[in-house]
PDB file of C-alpha atoms in Angstrom:
ATOM      1  CA  ALA A 180      -9.058 -16.365  -2.853  1.00 73.00           C
ATOM      2  CA  GLN A 181      -7.600 -15.624   0.531  1.00 82.00           C
ATOM      3  CA  SER A 182      -6.283 -18.207   2.954  1.00 90.00           C
ATOM      4  CA  VAL A 183      -4.560 -18.322   6.339  1.00 94.00           C
ATOM      5  CA  THR A 184      -2.099 -20.853   7.729  1.00 95.00           C
ATOM      6  CA  GLN A 185      -1.208 -21.006  11.387  1.00 96.00           C
ATOM      7  CA  LEU A 186       1.880 -23.116  11.960  1.00 93.00           C
ATOM      8  CA  GLY A 187       1.517 -25.292  15.031  1.00 92.00           C
ATOM      9  CA  SER A 188      -1.904 -26.232  16.332  1.00 93.00           C
ATOM     10  CA  HIS A 189      -0.424 -26.405  19.847  1.00 96.00           C
ATOM     11  CA  VAL A 190       2.361 -24.281  21.330  1.00 97.00           C
ATOM     12  CA  SER A 191       3.711 -24.716  24.851  1.00 98.00           C
ATOM     13  CA  VAL A 192       5.863 -22.144  26.651  1.00 97.00           C
ATOM     14  CA  SER A 193       7.019 -21.617  30.204  1.00 98.00           C
ATOM     15  CA  GLU A 194       5.710 -18.709  32.226  1.00 97.00           C
ATOM     16  CA  GLY A 195       7.923 -15.706  31.553  1.00 97.00           C
ATOM     17  CA  ALA A 196       9.148 -17.014  28.186  1.00 98.00           C
ATOM     18  CA  LEU A 197       8.640 -15.427  24.786  1.00 98.00           C
ATOM     19  CA  VAL A 198       5.396 -16.227  22.998  1.00 98.00           C
ATOM     20  CA  LEU A 199       5.559 -16.550  19.200  1.00 98.00           C
ATOM     21  CA  LEU A 200       2.499 -17.655  17.251  1.00 98.00           C
ATOM     22  CA  ARG A 201       2.939 -17.863  13.497  1.00 98.00           C
ATOM     23  CA  CYS A 202       0.499 -16.752  10.825  1.00 97.00           C
ATOM     24  CA  ASN A 203       0.988 -16.720   7.056  1.00 96.00           C
ATOM     25  CA  TYR A 204      -1.637 -15.596   4.613  1.00 94.00           C
ATOM     26  CA  SER A 205      -2.338 -15.414   0.927  1.00 90.00           C
ATOM     27  CA  SER A 206      -4.324 -12.591  -0.571  1.00 82.00           C
ATOM     28  CA  SER A 207      -4.736 -11.089  -4.013  1.00 76.00           C
ATOM     29  CA  VAL A 208      -4.978  -7.557  -2.624  1.00 78.00           C
ATOM     30  CA  PRO A 209      -3.417  -5.751   0.351  1.00 78.00           C
ATOM     31  CA  PRO A 210      -5.115  -7.461   3.257  1.00 85.00           C
ATOM     32  CA  TYR A 211      -6.528  -6.453   6.577  1.00 91.00           C
ATOM     33  CA  LEU A 212      -5.156  -8.790   9.247  1.00 93.00           C
ATOM     34  CA  PHE A 213      -6.526  -9.679  12.659  1.00 95.00           C
ATOM     35  CA  TRP A 214      -5.596 -11.723  15.715  1.00 97.00           C
ATOM     36  CA  TYR A 215      -8.351 -12.932  18.016  1.00 97.00           C
ATOM     37  CA  VAL A 216      -8.155 -14.830  21.322  1.00 97.00           C
ATOM     38  CA  GLN A 217     -10.707 -17.360  22.538  1.00 96.00           C
ATOM     39  CA  TYR A 218     -10.983 -18.668  26.089  1.00 94.00           C
ATOM     40  CA  PRO A 219     -12.795 -22.004  26.639  1.00 89.00           C
ATOM     41  CA  ASN A 220     -16.497 -21.934  25.744  1.00 86.00           C
ATOM     42  CA  GLN A 221     -16.425 -18.218  24.982  1.00 91.00           C
ATOM     43  CA  GLY A 222     -16.591 -16.023  21.932  1.00 93.00           C
ATOM     44  CA  LEU A 223     -13.631 -14.423  20.189  1.00 95.00           C
ATOM     45  CA  GLN A 224     -12.033 -11.232  21.475  1.00 96.00           C
ATOM     46  CA  LEU A 225      -9.981  -8.951  19.247  1.00 96.00           C
ATOM     47  CA  LEU A 226      -6.308  -8.717  20.278  1.00 97.00           C
ATOM     48  CA  LEU A 227      -5.099  -6.432  17.489  1.00 96.00           C
ATOM     49  CA  LYS A 228      -5.485  -5.641  13.813  1.00 94.00           C
ATOM     50  CA  TYR A 229      -3.499  -4.265  10.906  1.00 93.00           C
ATOM     51  CA  THR A 230      -5.205  -2.160   8.278  1.00 89.00           C
ATOM     52  CA  THR A 231      -2.730   0.382   6.900  1.00 85.00           C
ATOM     53  CA  GLY A 232       0.243   2.400   8.112  1.00 86.00           C
ATOM     54  CA  ALA A 233       2.708   1.220  10.736  1.00 88.00           C
ATOM     55  CA  THR A 234       3.511  -2.432  10.256  1.00 90.00           C
ATOM     56  CA  LEU A 235       4.159  -3.123  13.944  1.00 96.00           C
ATOM     57  CA  VAL A 236       0.810  -3.250  15.682  1.00 96.00           C
ATOM     58  CA  LYS A 237       0.346  -3.261  19.442  1.00 96.00           C
ATOM     59  CA  GLY A 238      -2.681  -4.874  21.021  1.00 96.00           C
ATOM     60  CA  ILE A 239      -4.182  -5.687  24.358  1.00 95.00           C
ATOM     61  CA  ASN A 240      -2.549  -7.755  27.116  1.00 94.00           C
ATOM     62  CA  GLY A 241       0.981  -6.935  25.919  1.00 96.00           C
ATOM     63  CA  PHE A 242       0.679  -8.651  22.541  1.00 98.00           C
ATOM     64  CA  GLU A 243       2.006  -7.235  19.284  1.00 98.00           C
ATOM     65  CA  ALA A 244       2.272  -8.382  15.678  1.00 98.00           C
ATOM     66  CA  GLU A 245       4.283  -7.287  12.684  1.00 96.00           C
ATOM     67  CA  PHE A 246       2.959  -7.228   9.135  1.00 94.00           C
ATOM     68  CA  LYS A 247       5.687  -8.384   6.721  1.00 94.00           C
ATOM     69  CA  LYS A 248       4.442  -8.082   3.178  1.00 91.00           C
ATOM     70  CA  SER A 249       7.503  -9.745   1.614  1.00 91.00           C
ATOM     71  CA  GLU A 250       7.001 -12.803   3.821  1.00 93.00           C
ATOM     72  CA  THR A 251       3.179 -12.670   3.766  1.00 93.00           C
ATOM     73  CA  SER A 252       3.297 -13.072   7.514  1.00 95.00           C
ATOM     74  CA  PHE A 253       1.621 -11.569  10.558  1.00 96.00           C
ATOM     75  CA  HIS A 254       3.190 -13.343  13.542  1.00 98.00           C
ATOM     76  CA  LEU A 255       1.953 -12.642  17.066  1.00 98.00           C
ATOM     77  CA  THR A 256       4.440 -12.128  19.893  1.00 98.00           C
ATOM     78  CA  LYS A 257       4.540 -11.342  23.591  1.00 98.00           C
ATOM     79  CA  PRO A 258       7.839 -10.907  25.432  1.00 97.00           C
ATOM     80  CA  SER A 259       6.827 -12.695  28.625  1.00 98.00           C
ATOM     81  CA  ALA A 260       4.062 -15.289  28.896  1.00 98.00           C
ATOM     82  CA  HIS A 261       1.612 -15.246  31.776  1.00 97.00           C
ATOM     83  CA  MET A 262      -0.553 -18.109  32.933  1.00 97.00           C
ATOM     84  CA  SER A 263      -3.627 -16.115  31.941  1.00 96.00           C
ATOM     85  CA  ASP A 264      -2.440 -16.146  28.291  1.00 97.00           C
ATOM     86  CA  ALA A 265      -3.392 -19.812  27.963  1.00 97.00           C
ATOM     87  CA  ALA A 266      -6.114 -19.818  25.305  1.00 97.00           C
ATOM     88  CA  GLU A 267      -6.698 -20.440  21.608  1.00 96.00           C
ATOM     89  CA  TYR A 268      -5.516 -17.809  19.160  1.00 97.00           C
ATOM     90  CA  PHE A 269      -6.882 -17.227  15.678  1.00 97.00           C
ATOM     91  CA  CYS A 270      -5.349 -15.267  12.831  1.00 96.00           C
ATOM     92  CA  ALA A 271      -7.791 -13.933  10.226  1.00 94.00           C
ATOM     93  CA  VAL A 272      -7.551 -12.055   6.937  1.00 92.00           C
ATOM     94  CA  SER A 273      -9.997  -9.852   5.081  1.00 87.00           C
ATOM     95  CA  GLU A 274      -9.633  -8.354   1.639  1.00 77.00           C
ATOM     96  CA  GLY A 275     -11.898  -5.477   2.584  1.00 69.00           C
ATOM     97  CA  ASN A 276     -14.590  -6.468   0.141  1.00 68.00           C
ATOM     98  CA  ALA A 277     -18.163  -5.337   0.575  1.00 60.00           C
ATOM     99  CA  GLY A 278     -19.045  -8.177   2.900  1.00 64.00           C
ATOM    100  CA  ASN A 279     -15.776  -7.931   4.842  1.00 70.00           C
ATOM    101  CA  MET A 280     -15.623 -11.676   5.029  1.00 82.00           C
ATOM    102  CA  LEU A 281     -12.985 -12.981   7.370  1.00 89.00           C
ATOM    103  CA  THR A 282     -11.029 -16.097   6.536  1.00 90.00           C
ATOM    104  CA  PHE A 283      -9.663 -17.766   9.664  1.00 93.00           C
ATOM    105  CA  GLY A 284      -6.668 -19.941  10.272  1.00 94.00           C
ATOM    106  CA  GLY A 285      -7.129 -23.236  12.079  1.00 93.00           C
ATOM    107  CA  GLY A 286      -6.108 -21.759  15.421  1.00 95.00           C
ATOM    108  CA  THR A 287      -3.183 -22.288  17.800  1.00 96.00           C
ATOM    109  CA  ARG A 288      -3.743 -23.449  21.345  1.00 96.00           C
ATOM    110  CA  LEU A 289      -1.232 -21.801  23.666  1.00 97.00           C
ATOM    111  CA  MET A 290      -0.329 -23.646  26.850  1.00 97.00           C
ATOM    112  CA  VAL A 291       1.687 -21.904  29.580  1.00 97.00           C
ATOM    113  CA  LYS A 292       3.646 -24.045  32.023  1.00 97.00           C
ATOM    114  CA  PRO A 293       4.375 -22.747  35.534  1.00 94.00           C
TER     115      PRO A 293
ATOM    116  CA  ASP B   5     -24.066  -2.188  28.130  1.00 62.00           C
ATOM    117  CA  GLY B   6     -23.678  -2.637  24.373  1.00 70.00           C
ATOM    118  CA  GLY B   7     -22.953  -6.070  23.059  1.00 93.00           C
ATOM    119  CA  ILE B   8     -23.968  -9.237  21.279  1.00 96.00           C
ATOM    120  CA  THR B   9     -26.071 -11.838  23.032  1.00 96.00           C
ATOM    121  CA  GLN B  10     -26.602 -15.400  21.938  1.00 97.00           C
ATOM    122  CA  SER B  11     -29.110 -17.810  23.394  1.00 95.00           C
ATOM    123  CA  PRO B  12     -29.327 -20.434  24.566  1.00 95.00           C
ATOM    124  CA  LYS B  13     -25.806 -21.226  25.758  1.00 94.00           C
ATOM    125  CA  TYR B  14     -26.445 -24.966  25.202  1.00 95.00           C
ATOM    126  CA  LEU B  15     -29.023 -26.479  22.850  1.00 94.00           C
ATOM    127  CA  PHE B  16     -29.986 -30.088  22.311  1.00 92.00           C
ATOM    128  CA  ARG B  17     -31.455 -31.317  19.058  1.00 89.00           C
ATOM    129  CA  LYS B  18     -33.326 -34.536  18.415  1.00 89.00           C
ATOM    130  CA  GLU B  19     -33.208 -36.398  15.105  1.00 84.00           C
ATOM    131  CA  GLY B  20     -35.354 -34.730  12.464  1.00 86.00           C
ATOM    132  CA  GLN B  21     -35.860 -31.574  14.499  1.00 91.00           C
ATOM    133  CA  ASN B  22     -35.271 -27.979  13.434  1.00 94.00           C
ATOM    134  CA  VAL B  23     -33.758 -25.720  16.077  1.00 95.00           C
ATOM    135  CA  THR B  24     -33.221 -21.951  16.107  1.00 96.00           C
ATOM    136  CA  LEU B  25     -30.273 -20.109  17.623  1.00 97.00           C
ATOM    137  CA  SER B  26     -30.803 -16.515  18.647  1.00 98.00           C
ATOM    138  CA  CYS B  27     -28.390 -13.635  18.029  1.00 98.00           C
ATOM    139  CA  GLU B  28     -29.182 -10.076  19.121  1.00 98.00           C
ATOM    140  CA  GLN B  29     -26.971  -6.985  19.066  1.00 97.00           C
ATOM    141  CA  ASN B  30     -27.541  -3.486  20.434  1.00 95.00           C
ATOM    142  CA  LEU B  31     -24.418  -1.982  18.866  1.00 93.00           C
ATOM    143  CA  ASN B  32     -26.316  -0.523  15.883  1.00 93.00           C
ATOM    144  CA  HIS B  33     -24.122  -2.618  13.600  1.00 93.00           C
ATOM    145  CA  ASP B  34     -25.121  -3.032   9.972  1.00 92.00           C
ATOM    146  CA  ALA B  35     -23.677  -6.439   9.178  1.00 93.00           C
ATOM    147  CA  MET B  36     -24.137  -9.705  11.023  1.00 95.00           C
ATOM    148  CA  TYR B  37     -22.514 -13.103  10.555  1.00 96.00           C
ATOM    149  CA  TRP B  38     -22.911 -16.735  11.625  1.00 97.00           C
ATOM    150  CA  TYR B  39     -19.904 -19.036  11.988  1.00 97.00           C
ATOM    151  CA  ARG B  40     -19.551 -22.671  12.850  1.00 97.00           C
ATOM    152  CA  GLN B  41     -16.554 -23.796  14.894  1.00 95.00           C
ATOM    153  CA  ASP B  42     -15.323 -27.394  14.964  1.00 92.00           C
ATOM    154  CA  PRO B  43     -12.195 -28.523  16.817  1.00 82.00           C
ATOM    155  CA  GLY B  44      -9.026 -27.891  14.808  1.00 74.00           C
ATOM    156  CA  GLN B  45     -10.878 -26.288  11.889  1.00 78.00           C
ATOM    157  CA  GLY B  46     -11.070 -22.664  12.863  1.00 86.00           C
ATOM    158  CA  LEU B  47     -14.278 -20.820  12.044  1.00 93.00           C
ATOM    159  CA  ARG B  48     -16.288 -21.331   8.879  1.00 94.00           C
ATOM    160  CA  LEU B  49     -18.862 -18.837   7.586  1.00 94.00           C
ATOM    161  CA  ILE B  50     -22.448 -20.082   7.335  1.00 97.00           C
ATOM    162  CA  TYR B  51     -24.444 -16.956   6.374  1.00 97.00           C
ATOM    163  CA  TYR B  52     -24.015 -13.212   6.531  1.00 95.00           C
ATOM    164  CA  SER B  53     -26.246 -10.192   6.189  1.00 95.00           C
ATOM    165  CA  GLN B  54     -25.202  -6.632   5.375  1.00 91.00           C
ATOM    166  CA  ILE B  55     -28.637  -5.002   5.622  1.00 92.00           C
ATOM    167  CA  VAL B  56     -32.119  -5.817   6.818  1.00 94.00           C
ATOM    168  CA  ASN B  57     -34.090  -8.219   4.609  1.00 95.00           C
ATOM    169  CA  ASP B  58     -30.965  -9.320   2.745  1.00 94.00           C
ATOM    170  CA  PHE B  59     -28.506 -12.143   3.399  1.00 96.00           C
ATOM    171  CA  GLN B  60     -25.977 -14.256   1.526  1.00 95.00           C
ATOM    172  CA  LYS B  61     -24.705 -17.812   1.823  1.00 95.00           C
ATOM    173  CA  GLY B  62     -21.259 -18.422   3.199  1.00 93.00           C
ATOM    174  CA  ASP B  63     -19.013 -21.413   2.673  1.00 91.00           C
ATOM    175  CA  ILE B  64     -21.167 -24.003   4.476  1.00 95.00           C
ATOM    176  CA  ALA B  65     -24.798 -22.845   4.169  1.00 97.00           C
ATOM    177  CA  GLU B  66     -26.334 -26.243   3.341  1.00 96.00           C
ATOM    178  CA  GLY B  67     -28.710 -27.387   6.071  1.00 96.00           C
ATOM    179  CA  TYR B  68     -29.018 -23.904   7.602  1.00 97.00           C
ATOM    180  CA  SER B  69     -31.384 -20.973   7.118  1.00 97.00           C
ATOM    181  CA  VAL B  70     -31.485 -17.387   8.409  1.00 98.00           C
ATOM    182  CA  SER B  71     -33.675 -14.299   8.444  1.00 97.00           C
ATOM    183  CA  ARG B  72     -32.936 -10.614   8.997  1.00 97.00           C
ATOM    184  CA  GLU B  73     -36.215  -8.858   9.681  1.00 97.00           C
ATOM    185  CA  LYS B  74     -34.717  -6.396  12.165  1.00 97.00           C
ATOM    186  CA  LYS B  75     -31.315  -4.735  12.270  1.00 96.00           C
ATOM    187  CA  GLU B  76     -30.725  -6.056  15.777  1.00 97.00           C
ATOM    188  CA  SER B  77     -31.547  -9.692  15.171  1.00 98.00           C
ATOM    189  CA  PHE B  78     -30.141 -12.475  12.972  1.00 98.00           C
ATOM    190  CA  PRO B  79     -31.497 -15.885  14.027  1.00 98.00           C
ATOM    191  CA  LEU B  80     -30.030 -19.096  12.608  1.00 98.00           C
ATOM    192  CA  THR B  81     -32.127 -22.223  12.072  1.00 97.00           C
ATOM    193  CA  VAL B  82     -30.370 -25.563  11.929  1.00 96.00           C
ATOM    194  CA  THR B  83     -32.647 -27.764   9.854  1.00 94.00           C
ATOM    195  CA  SER B  84     -33.026 -31.533   9.832  1.00 90.00           C
ATOM    196  CA  ALA B  85     -31.086 -31.495   6.542  1.00 88.00           C
ATOM    197  CA  GLN B  86     -27.912 -30.671   8.476  1.00 89.00           C
ATOM    198  CA  LYS B  87     -26.672 -34.166   9.234  1.00 87.00           C
ATOM    199  CA  ASN B  88     -23.762 -33.219  11.469  1.00 91.00           C
ATOM    200  CA  PRO B  89     -24.915 -30.207  13.483  1.00 92.00           C
ATOM    201  CA  THR B  90     -22.846 -30.767  16.636  1.00 94.00           C
ATOM    202  CA  ALA B  91     -20.594 -27.703  16.883  1.00 95.00           C
ATOM    203  CA  PHE B  92     -20.058 -24.356  18.575  1.00 95.00           C
ATOM    204  CA  TYR B  93     -21.942 -21.565  16.780  1.00 97.00           C
ATOM    205  CA  LEU B  94     -20.719 -17.982  16.903  1.00 97.00           C
ATOM    206  CA  CYS B  95     -22.533 -14.853  15.838  1.00 97.00           C
ATOM    207  CA  ALA B  96     -20.656 -11.667  14.966  1.00 96.00           C
ATOM    208  CA  SER B  97     -21.481  -8.144  13.883  1.00 95.00           C
ATOM    209  CA  ARG B  98     -19.726  -5.018  12.628  1.00 92.00           C
ATOM    210  CA  VAL B  99     -20.361  -1.536  11.293  1.00 86.00           C
ATOM    211  CA  ALA B 100     -20.077  -0.898   7.556  1.00 75.00           C
ATOM    212  CA  GLY B 101     -16.600  -0.312   6.178  1.00 69.00           C
ATOM    213  CA  GLY B 102     -13.877  -2.549   4.815  1.00 63.00           C
ATOM    214  CA  ALA B 103     -11.450  -2.449   7.727  1.00 71.00           C
ATOM    215  CA  GLU B 104     -13.974  -2.567  10.494  1.00 80.00           C
ATOM    216  CA  THR B 105     -13.659  -5.204  13.188  1.00 89.00           C
ATOM    217  CA  GLN B 106     -16.104  -8.048  13.626  1.00 92.00           C
ATOM    218  CA  TYR B 107     -17.237  -8.421  17.234  1.00 94.00           C
ATOM    219  CA  PHE B 108     -18.347 -11.806  18.497  1.00 96.00           C
ATOM    220  CA  GLY B 109     -21.049 -13.080  20.812  1.00 96.00           C
ATOM    221  CA  PRO B 110     -20.422 -15.715  23.509  1.00 96.00           C
ATOM    222  CA  GLY B 111     -21.565 -18.647  21.350  1.00 96.00           C
ATOM    223  CA  THR B 112     -24.109 -21.472  21.477  1.00 96.00           C
ATOM    224  CA  ARG B 113     -23.068 -25.099  21.750  1.00 95.00           C
ATOM    225  CA  LEU B 114     -25.402 -27.416  19.842  1.00 95.00           C
ATOM    226  CA  LEU B 115     -25.490 -31.077  20.742  1.00 92.00           C
ATOM    227  CA  VAL B 116     -27.448 -33.918  19.173  1.00 87.00           C
ATOM    228  CA  LEU B 117     -29.405 -36.311  21.391  1.00 83.00           C
TER     229      LEU B 117
END
């Protein structure tokens, strides 16, 4: 069975500082990995995903994530936080089975201080 | 514009009442999903459907029912058997294929009167 752990339910950074949101997963097969962002009372929007190939994945809004198989991690980073980055972020894993079920982490709420 | 629509945005349920949440997509996606979101718990899968007239239970299907009579539509009924229905409900869809992305609708917030 697959599972996802997001360390830190709340992360606070200053505007302009590095953003690092942690995601560790367990999977019995090579996984597909996703990061989604959710603004208040809205649906989820895809930031980026890893399927195969290059382990450093670039997404929208300046975010990127690196797949590290040896560490079973897929941490999300952004060099310089902007006030508009304040939102909740979800890491998700899929084993690519027929139903493509996603298993989500508990989410990390990012707060950006001026 | 292609996308996923969910209605209503807010829904109020009385004790003992069944309510139905609508999810429609015009993306020509094969698979559709319903998730429940509670604070601090991420998203949990209620039901999913990969083709018309077929659907499977997810992790928390008790107290919910679905139908998939058309490719575009996947309504979710919250029955009176669901004792704690207050949550944010999200519908998603995707094309067939293992690595394909799930795209999400804007959500429906269900509250109990």
